Structure formats: C-alpha cells, structure tokens
C-alpha cells in the first residue's frame, strides 16, 4: 500500500484562490519531506525541502511567499499555493525521506496533485 | 551543475521486444543514480539504483549500469511485457545533500500485445 499519501489528487479553482496540498507519511516519521513541481514534458523540479519544526529551504527561483510550506509534525507537510494564478497550474509531487535503515529507498513519493487554475 | 538528460518518448514496443531508454547525467562529485517508474494512476516507485561507478542495478528484469566514463545510466530490458507500460524517470541524488534529487523528463513506454 501507499507509504506517502498526498491530497487532493486533483483540484480546480479560480484565479486568486489559495490552495493547500497535504503530504502525509503513513509508515514512518519523516523529519524531511520534499516538494516537486512538474511542467508538461519536463522534469520534476525540486521546489523546496521541508524540515520538521523549522523553516523550509527553497530552491533558487522559487518564491517562498507564493509557496508556503509548513511541516508542523513528523508525518505531515503542507504546501499552500497563495493567490494562485493560471501560471501556477502544474503537477505537484511530494516525497518523504525515511529514517536511516528504514527500507531501501531514499525517498517515498506521493501520487501527486494536479492543480488547475482557471 | 547537476542535471539529467533522458531519451524523449513516447516509446511504443511490441511485447517481448528489447528496451533501451538512454540517460546521461552531469554532476559534481559522485552521485547515486536511480530509475523510477510511474505506472498509470500511481506514484513514483523506485525501480533500481546504483551508488558507484560500474555498479549494476537490476530489478524485475530491468538493468542499468553506472558508467562514469560516459556519464550514462541507460535502462535496458531484454523482453518487455504489457505490464511494463509506464513512465520511466532517470534521476541522480546530489552527493551529501540529504537526498536532493535531479530528475530527467521521463519517458513514456507503451507495450502492445
């Protein structure tokens, strides 16, 4: 079954709305989670590294005031796209890094969220 | 910098055909290399990995060898099945960064009976 749950899987909303995407680690406590964005026919681009109990680390060119990340617990990180506009429409994927020695995968990925801004 | 260049798709093959998906990388230091697979309607799953030069990762009949001299990590399978239809992503893990990944664009594979 899924190790990382991402919700919602799809959201359509009007321009100017703020949208929250949740990423939950179901089987382990994740001190570190990652948020990616994928444009059509392009790579998954790392947006930010979410650290439990501290501020997220954003990649160059990602607006931290636009993409708010909160990692308030060891099993939940949220990405809020504030005042979303059509250019924010994309596929957003989260991942969680398991503790050392837990399984053989460096990250476990959610199923992604398709965000469409009208 | 770090980047991954992956063969563009889509790729359509008949069942039992040989598969190669090319992947080359640019990296500082010595990254680990991965192939991830995304089946329709599902999330990314690790298919195989290699952590150092000349390592061969293998899983479910798929193989890829870490070639430092050609900075490549091509994915191969000798005989594909319909169930292999998916999108395949090549990725590298930036060394000593706590798992920062760089992904290729993904290659869509469709296997027809």
PDB file of C-alpha atoms in Angstrom:
ATOM      1  CA  UNK A   1       0.000   0.000   0.000  1.00  0.00           C
ATOM      2  CA  UNK A   2       0.900   3.655  -0.170  1.00  0.00           C
ATOM      3  CA  UNK A   3       3.664   4.837   2.117  1.00  0.00           C
ATOM      4  CA  UNK A   4       3.077   8.512   1.385  1.00  0.00           C
ATOM      5  CA  UNK A   5      -0.387   9.917   0.903  1.00  0.00           C
ATOM      6  CA  UNK A   6      -0.936  13.164  -0.990  1.00  0.00           C
ATOM      7  CA  UNK A   7      -4.237  15.000  -1.008  1.00  0.00           C
ATOM      8  CA  UNK A   8      -6.056  16.181  -3.008  1.00  0.00           C
ATOM      9  CA  UNK A   9      -5.164  14.339  -6.180  1.00  0.00           C
ATOM     10  CA  UNK A  10      -6.753  16.984  -8.325  1.00  0.00           C
ATOM     11  CA  UNK A  11      -8.014  20.494  -7.705  1.00  0.00           C
ATOM     12  CA  UNK A  12      -9.549  23.064  -9.982  1.00  0.00           C
ATOM     13  CA  UNK A  13     -10.114  26.555  -8.680  1.00  0.00           C
ATOM     14  CA  UNK A  14     -10.488  30.167  -9.664  1.00  0.00           C
ATOM     15  CA  UNK A  15      -7.634  32.608 -10.009  1.00  0.00           C
ATOM     16  CA  UNK A  16      -6.835  34.349  -6.736  1.00  0.00           C
ATOM     17  CA  UNK A  17      -7.730  31.378  -4.557  1.00  0.00           C
ATOM     18  CA  UNK A  18      -5.243  29.845  -2.144  1.00  0.00           C
ATOM     19  CA  UNK A  19      -4.862  26.082  -2.377  1.00  0.00           C
ATOM     20  CA  UNK A  20      -3.456  23.748   0.263  1.00  0.00           C
ATOM     21  CA  UNK A  21      -1.920  20.382  -0.614  1.00  0.00           C
ATOM     22  CA  UNK A  22      -1.200  17.838   2.107  1.00  0.00           C
ATOM     23  CA  UNK A  23       1.525  15.237   2.178  1.00  0.00           C
ATOM     24  CA  UNK A  24       1.353  12.554   4.850  1.00  0.00           C
ATOM     25  CA  UNK A  25       3.922   9.942   5.703  1.00  0.00           C
ATOM     26  CA  UNK A  26       1.889   6.878   6.704  1.00  0.00           C
ATOM     27  CA  UNK A  27       4.505   4.337   7.752  1.00  0.00           C
ATOM     28  CA  UNK A  28       7.373   6.308   9.242  1.00  0.00           C
ATOM     29  CA  UNK A  29       8.212   9.604  10.828  1.00  0.00           C
ATOM     30  CA  UNK A  30       9.717  11.940   8.293  1.00  0.00           C
ATOM     31  CA  UNK A  31      11.836  14.804   9.509  1.00  0.00           C
ATOM     32  CA  UNK A  32      12.458  15.747   5.904  1.00  0.00           C
ATOM     33  CA  UNK A  33       9.991  15.963   3.052  1.00  0.00           C
ATOM     34  CA  UNK A  34      10.417  17.386  -0.417  1.00  0.00           C
ATOM     35  CA  UNK A  35       8.105  19.233  -2.779  1.00  0.00           C
ATOM     36  CA  UNK A  36       8.483  18.952  -6.538  1.00  0.00           C
ATOM     37  CA  UNK A  37       6.754  20.569  -9.462  1.00  0.00           C
ATOM     38  CA  UNK A  38       6.417  19.058 -12.905  1.00  0.00           C
ATOM     39  CA  UNK A  39       5.522  21.009 -16.021  1.00  0.00           C
ATOM     40  CA  UNK A  40       4.241  19.110 -19.058  1.00  0.00           C
ATOM     41  CA  UNK A  41       7.009  17.173 -20.780  1.00  0.00           C
ATOM     42  CA  UNK A  42       9.579  18.478 -18.312  1.00  0.00           C
ATOM     43  CA  UNK A  43      11.474  17.116 -15.355  1.00  0.00           C
ATOM     44  CA  UNK A  44      10.299  17.046 -11.787  1.00  0.00           C
ATOM     45  CA  UNK A  45      11.889  20.171 -10.362  1.00  0.00           C
ATOM     46  CA  UNK A  46      12.691  20.342  -6.672  1.00  0.00           C
ATOM     47  CA  UNK A  47      10.913  23.350  -5.201  1.00  0.00           C
ATOM     48  CA  UNK A  48      11.821  23.095  -1.554  1.00  0.00           C
ATOM     49  CA  UNK A  49      12.988  20.876   1.252  1.00  0.00           C
ATOM     50  CA  UNK A  50      10.571  20.782   4.157  1.00  0.00           C
ATOM     51  CA  UNK A  51      12.138  20.286   7.592  1.00  0.00           C
ATOM     52  CA  UNK A  52      10.028  19.369  10.585  1.00  0.00           C
ATOM     53  CA  UNK A  53       9.977  22.119  13.155  1.00  0.00           C
ATOM     54  CA  UNK A  54      11.970  24.614  11.123  1.00  0.00           C
ATOM     55  CA  UNK A  55      11.700  26.722   8.013  1.00  0.00           C
ATOM     56  CA  UNK A  56      11.695  25.136   4.619  1.00  0.00           C
ATOM     57  CA  UNK A  57      14.686  25.515   2.337  1.00  0.00           C
ATOM     58  CA  UNK A  58      13.652  26.831  -1.054  1.00  0.00           C
ATOM     59  CA  UNK A  59      15.447  26.260  -4.332  1.00  0.00           C
ATOM     60  CA  UNK A  60      16.657  29.228  -6.297  1.00  0.00           C
ATOM     61  CA  UNK A  61      13.862  30.943  -8.186  1.00  0.00           C
ATOM     62  CA  UNK A  62      11.016  29.573  -6.040  1.00  0.00           C
ATOM     63  CA  UNK A  63       9.004  32.285  -4.309  1.00  0.00           C
ATOM     64  CA  UNK A  64       8.699  31.403  -0.647  1.00  0.00           C
ATOM     65  CA  UNK A  65       5.829  33.833  -0.138  1.00  0.00           C
ATOM     66  CA  UNK A  66       3.968  32.235  -3.013  1.00  0.00           C
ATOM     67  CA  UNK A  67       4.540  28.633  -1.996  1.00  0.00           C
ATOM     68  CA  UNK A  68       4.131  28.363   1.756  1.00  0.00           C
ATOM     69  CA  UNK A  69       5.400  25.163   3.314  1.00  0.00           C
ATOM     70  CA  UNK A  70       4.560  24.011   6.800  1.00  0.00           C
ATOM     71  CA  UNK A  71       5.980  20.854   8.372  1.00  0.00           C
ATOM     72  CA  UNK A  72       4.429  21.012  11.798  1.00  0.00           C
ATOM     73  CA  UNK A  73       4.546  17.309  12.601  1.00  0.00           C
ATOM     74  CA  UNK A  74       6.710  14.322  11.741  1.00  0.00           C
ATOM     75  CA  UNK A  75       4.039  12.926   9.437  1.00  0.00           C
ATOM     76  CA  UNK A  76       2.578  15.946   7.713  1.00  0.00           C
ATOM     77  CA  UNK A  77       3.873  18.636   5.415  1.00  0.00           C
ATOM     78  CA  UNK A  78       1.604  21.080   3.618  1.00  0.00           C
ATOM     79  CA  UNK A  79       2.179  23.221   0.558  1.00  0.00           C
ATOM     80  CA  UNK A  80      -0.080  26.241   0.160  1.00  0.00           C
ATOM     81  CA  UNK A  81      -0.142  28.000  -3.180  1.00  0.00           C
ATOM     82  CA  UNK A  82      -1.219  31.502  -2.238  1.00  0.00           C
ATOM     83  CA  UNK A  83      -3.323  33.655  -4.556  1.00  0.00           C
ATOM     84  CA  UNK A  84      -2.949  31.107  -7.308  1.00  0.00           C
ATOM     85  CA  UNK A  85      -2.895  32.181 -10.941  1.00  0.00           C
ATOM     86  CA  UNK A  86      -3.079  30.199 -14.180  1.00  0.00           C
ATOM     87  CA  UNK A  87       0.718  30.062 -14.436  1.00  0.00           C
ATOM     88  CA  UNK A  88       0.735  28.099 -11.172  1.00  0.00           C
ATOM     89  CA  UNK A  89      -1.165  25.280 -12.831  1.00  0.00           C
ATOM     90  CA  UNK A  90       1.052  22.246 -12.674  1.00  0.00           C
ATOM     91  CA  UNK A  91       1.587  18.797 -11.207  1.00  0.00           C
ATOM     92  CA  UNK A  92       2.937  18.943  -7.651  1.00  0.00           C
ATOM     93  CA  UNK A  93       4.545  15.893  -6.049  1.00  0.00           C
ATOM     94  CA  UNK A  94       5.759  15.424  -2.508  1.00  0.00           C
ATOM     95  CA  UNK A  95       8.146  12.874  -1.116  1.00  0.00           C
ATOM     96  CA  UNK A  96       9.266  11.809   2.340  1.00  0.00           C
ATOM     97  CA  UNK A  97      12.709  10.682   3.393  1.00  0.00           C
ATOM     98  CA  UNK A  98      12.556   7.652   5.692  1.00  0.00           C
ATOM     99  CA  UNK A  99      14.764   7.226   8.759  1.00  0.00           C
ATOM    100  CA  UNK A 100      18.147   5.632   8.253  1.00  0.00           C
ATOM    101  CA  UNK A 101      17.784   1.895   7.892  1.00  0.00           C
ATOM    102  CA  UNK A 102      14.095   2.001   7.036  1.00  0.00           C
ATOM    103  CA  UNK A 103      13.711   0.195   3.740  1.00  0.00           C
ATOM    104  CA  UNK A 104      15.959   0.645   0.723  1.00  0.00           C
ATOM    105  CA  UNK A 105      14.501   3.756  -0.851  1.00  0.00           C
ATOM    106  CA  UNK A 106      15.951   7.220  -0.260  1.00  0.00           C
ATOM    107  CA  UNK A 107      12.549   8.840  -0.757  1.00  0.00           C
ATOM    108  CA  UNK A 108       8.947   7.704  -0.962  1.00  0.00           C
ATOM    109  CA  UNK A 109       6.715   9.663  -3.313  1.00  0.00           C
ATOM    110  CA  UNK A 110       3.108  10.679  -3.152  1.00  0.00           C
ATOM    111  CA  UNK A 111       0.822  10.235  -6.154  1.00  0.00           C
ATOM    112  CA  UNK A 112       0.894  13.922  -6.978  1.00  0.00           C
ATOM    113  CA  UNK A 113      -1.666  16.719  -7.169  1.00  0.00           C
ATOM    114  CA  UNK A 114      -2.860  18.125 -10.455  1.00  0.00           C
ATOM    115  CA  UNK A 115      -3.570  21.817  -9.869  1.00  0.00           C
ATOM    116  CA  UNK A 116      -5.561  23.721 -12.477  1.00  0.00           C
ATOM    117  CA  UNK A 117      -6.212  27.426 -12.020  1.00  0.00           C
ATOM    118  CA  UNK A 118      -8.918  28.928 -14.197  1.00  0.00           C
TER     119      UNK A 118
ATOM    120  CA  UNK B   1      25.834  21.872 -12.075  1.00  0.00           C
ATOM    121  CA  UNK B   2      23.721  18.784 -11.794  1.00  0.00           C
ATOM    122  CA  UNK B   3      21.322  17.616 -14.481  1.00  0.00           C
ATOM    123  CA  UNK B   4      19.870  14.531 -16.115  1.00  0.00           C
ATOM    124  CA  UNK B   5      19.150  14.152 -19.815  1.00  0.00           C
ATOM    125  CA  UNK B   6      16.789  11.395 -20.741  1.00  0.00           C
ATOM    126  CA  UNK B   7      15.670   9.972 -24.040  1.00  0.00           C
ATOM    127  CA  UNK B   8      12.430  11.560 -25.176  1.00  0.00           C
ATOM    128  CA  UNK B   9       9.399   9.467 -25.760  1.00  0.00           C
ATOM    129  CA  UNK B  10       6.905   8.236 -26.203  1.00  0.00           C
ATOM    130  CA  UNK B  11       8.232   4.781 -26.936  1.00  0.00           C
ATOM    131  CA  UNK B  12       5.952   2.073 -28.294  1.00  0.00           C
ATOM    132  CA  UNK B  13       7.149  -1.520 -28.434  1.00  0.00           C
ATOM    133  CA  UNK B  14       5.645  -4.879 -29.145  1.00  0.00           C
ATOM    134  CA  UNK B  15       5.584  -7.433 -26.378  1.00  0.00           C
ATOM    135  CA  UNK B  16       8.904  -9.318 -25.980  1.00  0.00           C
ATOM    136  CA  UNK B  17      10.871  -6.572 -27.735  1.00  0.00           C
ATOM    137  CA  UNK B  18      14.155  -5.257 -26.361  1.00  0.00           C
ATOM    138  CA  UNK B  19      14.005  -1.960 -24.494  1.00  0.00           C
ATOM    139  CA  UNK B  20      16.646   0.709 -24.083  1.00  0.00           C
ATOM    140  CA  UNK B  21      15.987   4.108 -22.562  1.00  0.00           C
ATOM    141  CA  UNK B  22      19.034   6.335 -22.629  1.00  0.00           C
ATOM    142  CA  UNK B  23      20.041   8.507 -19.704  1.00  0.00           C
ATOM    143  CA  UNK B  24      23.109  10.693 -19.292  1.00  0.00           C
ATOM    144  CA  UNK B  25      23.978  12.939 -16.426  1.00  0.00           C
ATOM    145  CA  UNK B  26      26.083  15.878 -15.388  1.00  0.00           C
ATOM    146  CA  UNK B  27      27.144  16.076 -11.784  1.00  0.00           C
ATOM    147  CA  UNK B  28      29.682  17.461  -9.413  1.00  0.00           C
ATOM    148  CA  UNK B  29      31.165  14.786  -7.233  1.00  0.00           C
ATOM    149  CA  UNK B  30      29.935  11.196  -7.292  1.00  0.00           C
ATOM    150  CA  UNK B  31      26.162  10.973  -7.305  1.00  0.00           C
ATOM    151  CA  UNK B  32      23.970   7.931  -6.857  1.00  0.00           C
ATOM    152  CA  UNK B  33      21.822   7.110  -9.880  1.00  0.00           C
ATOM    153  CA  UNK B  34      18.265   5.843  -9.986  1.00  0.00           C
ATOM    154  CA  UNK B  35      15.486   4.740 -12.265  1.00  0.00           C
ATOM    155  CA  UNK B  36      11.966   5.413 -11.044  1.00  0.00           C
ATOM    156  CA  UNK B  37       8.782   4.118 -12.644  1.00  0.00           C
ATOM    157  CA  UNK B  38       5.310   5.601 -12.552  1.00  0.00           C
ATOM    158  CA  UNK B  39       2.507   3.237 -13.506  1.00  0.00           C
ATOM    159  CA  UNK B  40      -0.781   4.766 -14.655  1.00  0.00           C
ATOM    160  CA  UNK B  41      -2.602   6.363 -11.758  1.00  0.00           C
ATOM    161  CA  UNK B  42       0.159   5.682  -9.258  1.00  0.00           C
ATOM    162  CA  UNK B  43       3.061   7.498  -7.649  1.00  0.00           C
ATOM    163  CA  UNK B  44       6.747   7.188  -8.388  1.00  0.00           C
ATOM    164  CA  UNK B  45       8.330   3.895  -7.365  1.00  0.00           C
ATOM    165  CA  UNK B  46      11.997   3.067  -7.208  1.00  0.00           C
ATOM    166  CA  UNK B  47      12.865   0.562  -9.935  1.00  0.00           C
ATOM    167  CA  UNK B  48      16.613   0.222  -9.435  1.00  0.00           C
ATOM    168  CA  UNK B  49      19.654   2.121  -8.305  1.00  0.00           C
ATOM    169  CA  UNK B  50      23.452   2.208  -8.432  1.00  0.00           C
ATOM    170  CA  UNK B  51      25.617   4.062  -5.990  1.00  0.00           C
ATOM    171  CA  UNK B  52      29.065   3.944  -7.573  1.00  0.00           C
ATOM    172  CA  UNK B  53      30.835   3.533 -10.888  1.00  0.00           C
ATOM    173  CA  UNK B  54      30.452   0.136 -12.606  1.00  0.00           C
ATOM    174  CA  UNK B  55      27.627  -0.875 -10.267  1.00  0.00           C
ATOM    175  CA  UNK B  56      24.724  -2.579 -12.000  1.00  0.00           C
ATOM    176  CA  UNK B  57      21.242  -2.078 -10.649  1.00  0.00           C
ATOM    177  CA  UNK B  58      18.626  -4.670 -11.537  1.00  0.00           C
ATOM    178  CA  UNK B  59      15.012  -5.388 -10.740  1.00  0.00           C
ATOM    179  CA  UNK B  60      12.053  -7.054 -12.488  1.00  0.00           C
ATOM    180  CA  UNK B  61      14.236  -7.884 -15.492  1.00  0.00           C
ATOM    181  CA  UNK B  62      15.401  -4.282 -15.895  1.00  0.00           C
ATOM    182  CA  UNK B  63      19.086  -3.418 -15.671  1.00  0.00           C
ATOM    183  CA  UNK B  64      21.213  -0.285 -15.726  1.00  0.00           C
ATOM    184  CA  UNK B  65      24.963   0.110 -15.292  1.00  0.00           C
ATOM    185  CA  UNK B  66      26.605   3.191 -13.800  1.00  0.00           C
ATOM    186  CA  UNK B  67      29.142   4.262 -16.441  1.00  0.00           C
ATOM    187  CA  UNK B  68      31.344   7.028 -15.145  1.00  0.00           C
ATOM    188  CA  UNK B  69      33.422   7.272 -18.317  1.00  0.00           C
ATOM    189  CA  UNK B  70      30.364   8.031 -20.436  1.00  0.00           C
ATOM    190  CA  UNK B  71      28.304   9.582 -17.585  1.00  0.00           C
ATOM    191  CA  UNK B  72      25.444   7.294 -18.502  1.00  0.00           C
ATOM    192  CA  UNK B  73      22.913   5.053 -16.804  1.00  0.00           C
ATOM    193  CA  UNK B  74      20.886   3.522 -19.623  1.00  0.00           C
ATOM    194  CA  UNK B  75      17.903   1.362 -18.751  1.00  0.00           C
ATOM    195  CA  UNK B  76      17.514  -1.974 -20.533  1.00  0.00           C
ATOM    196  CA  UNK B  77      15.177  -4.920 -20.537  1.00  0.00           C
ATOM    197  CA  UNK B  78      15.517  -7.906 -22.792  1.00  0.00           C
ATOM    198  CA  UNK B  79      11.840  -8.724 -23.222  1.00  0.00           C
ATOM    199  CA  UNK B  80       9.168  -6.212 -22.290  1.00  0.00           C
ATOM    200  CA  UNK B  81       5.650  -7.080 -21.224  1.00  0.00           C
ATOM    201  CA  UNK B  82       2.385  -5.183 -21.485  1.00  0.00           C
ATOM    202  CA  UNK B  83       2.554  -4.643 -17.727  1.00  0.00           C
ATOM    203  CA  UNK B  84       5.765  -2.631 -18.196  1.00  0.00           C
ATOM    204  CA  UNK B  85       3.780   0.193 -19.785  1.00  0.00           C
ATOM    205  CA  UNK B  86       4.561   3.226 -17.619  1.00  0.00           C
ATOM    206  CA  UNK B  87       6.604   6.399 -17.446  1.00  0.00           C
ATOM    207  CA  UNK B  88      10.264   5.916 -16.533  1.00  0.00           C
ATOM    208  CA  UNK B  89      12.358   8.609 -14.859  1.00  0.00           C
ATOM    209  CA  UNK B  90      16.119   8.673 -14.577  1.00  0.00           C
ATOM    210  CA  UNK B  91      17.412  10.566 -11.541  1.00  0.00           C
ATOM    211  CA  UNK B  92      20.559  11.417  -9.674  1.00  0.00           C
ATOM    212  CA  UNK B  93      20.998  12.104  -5.994  1.00  0.00           C
ATOM    213  CA  UNK B  94      23.251  15.033  -5.318  1.00  0.00           C
ATOM    214  CA  UNK B  95      26.055  13.851  -3.045  1.00  0.00           C
ATOM    215  CA  UNK B  96      25.979  14.877   0.589  1.00  0.00           C
ATOM    216  CA  UNK B  97      22.775  16.880   0.386  1.00  0.00           C
ATOM    217  CA  UNK B  98      20.369  14.741   2.310  1.00  0.00           C
ATOM    218  CA  UNK B  99      18.689  13.342  -0.796  1.00  0.00           C
ATOM    219  CA  UNK B 100      18.307  16.222  -3.211  1.00  0.00           C
ATOM    220  CA  UNK B 101      17.242  14.632  -6.465  1.00  0.00           C
ATOM    221  CA  UNK B 102      17.514  15.766 -10.059  1.00  0.00           C
ATOM    222  CA  UNK B 103      15.135  14.058 -12.470  1.00  0.00           C
ATOM    223  CA  UNK B 104      15.034  13.553 -16.194  1.00  0.00           C
ATOM    224  CA  UNK B 105      11.934  14.470 -18.164  1.00  0.00           C
ATOM    225  CA  UNK B 106      10.514  10.971 -18.098  1.00  0.00           C
ATOM    226  CA  UNK B 107       9.986   8.527 -20.961  1.00  0.00           C
ATOM    227  CA  UNK B 108       6.568   7.092 -21.600  1.00  0.00           C
ATOM    228  CA  UNK B 109       6.616   3.443 -22.635  1.00  0.00           C
ATOM    229  CA  UNK B 110       3.665   1.637 -24.141  1.00  0.00           C
ATOM    230  CA  UNK B 111       3.931  -2.079 -24.805  1.00  0.00           C
ATOM    231  CA  UNK B 112       1.379  -3.520 -27.170  1.00  0.00           C
ATOM    232  CA  UNK B 113       0.401  -7.209 -27.272  1.00  0.00           C
TER     233      UNK B 113
END
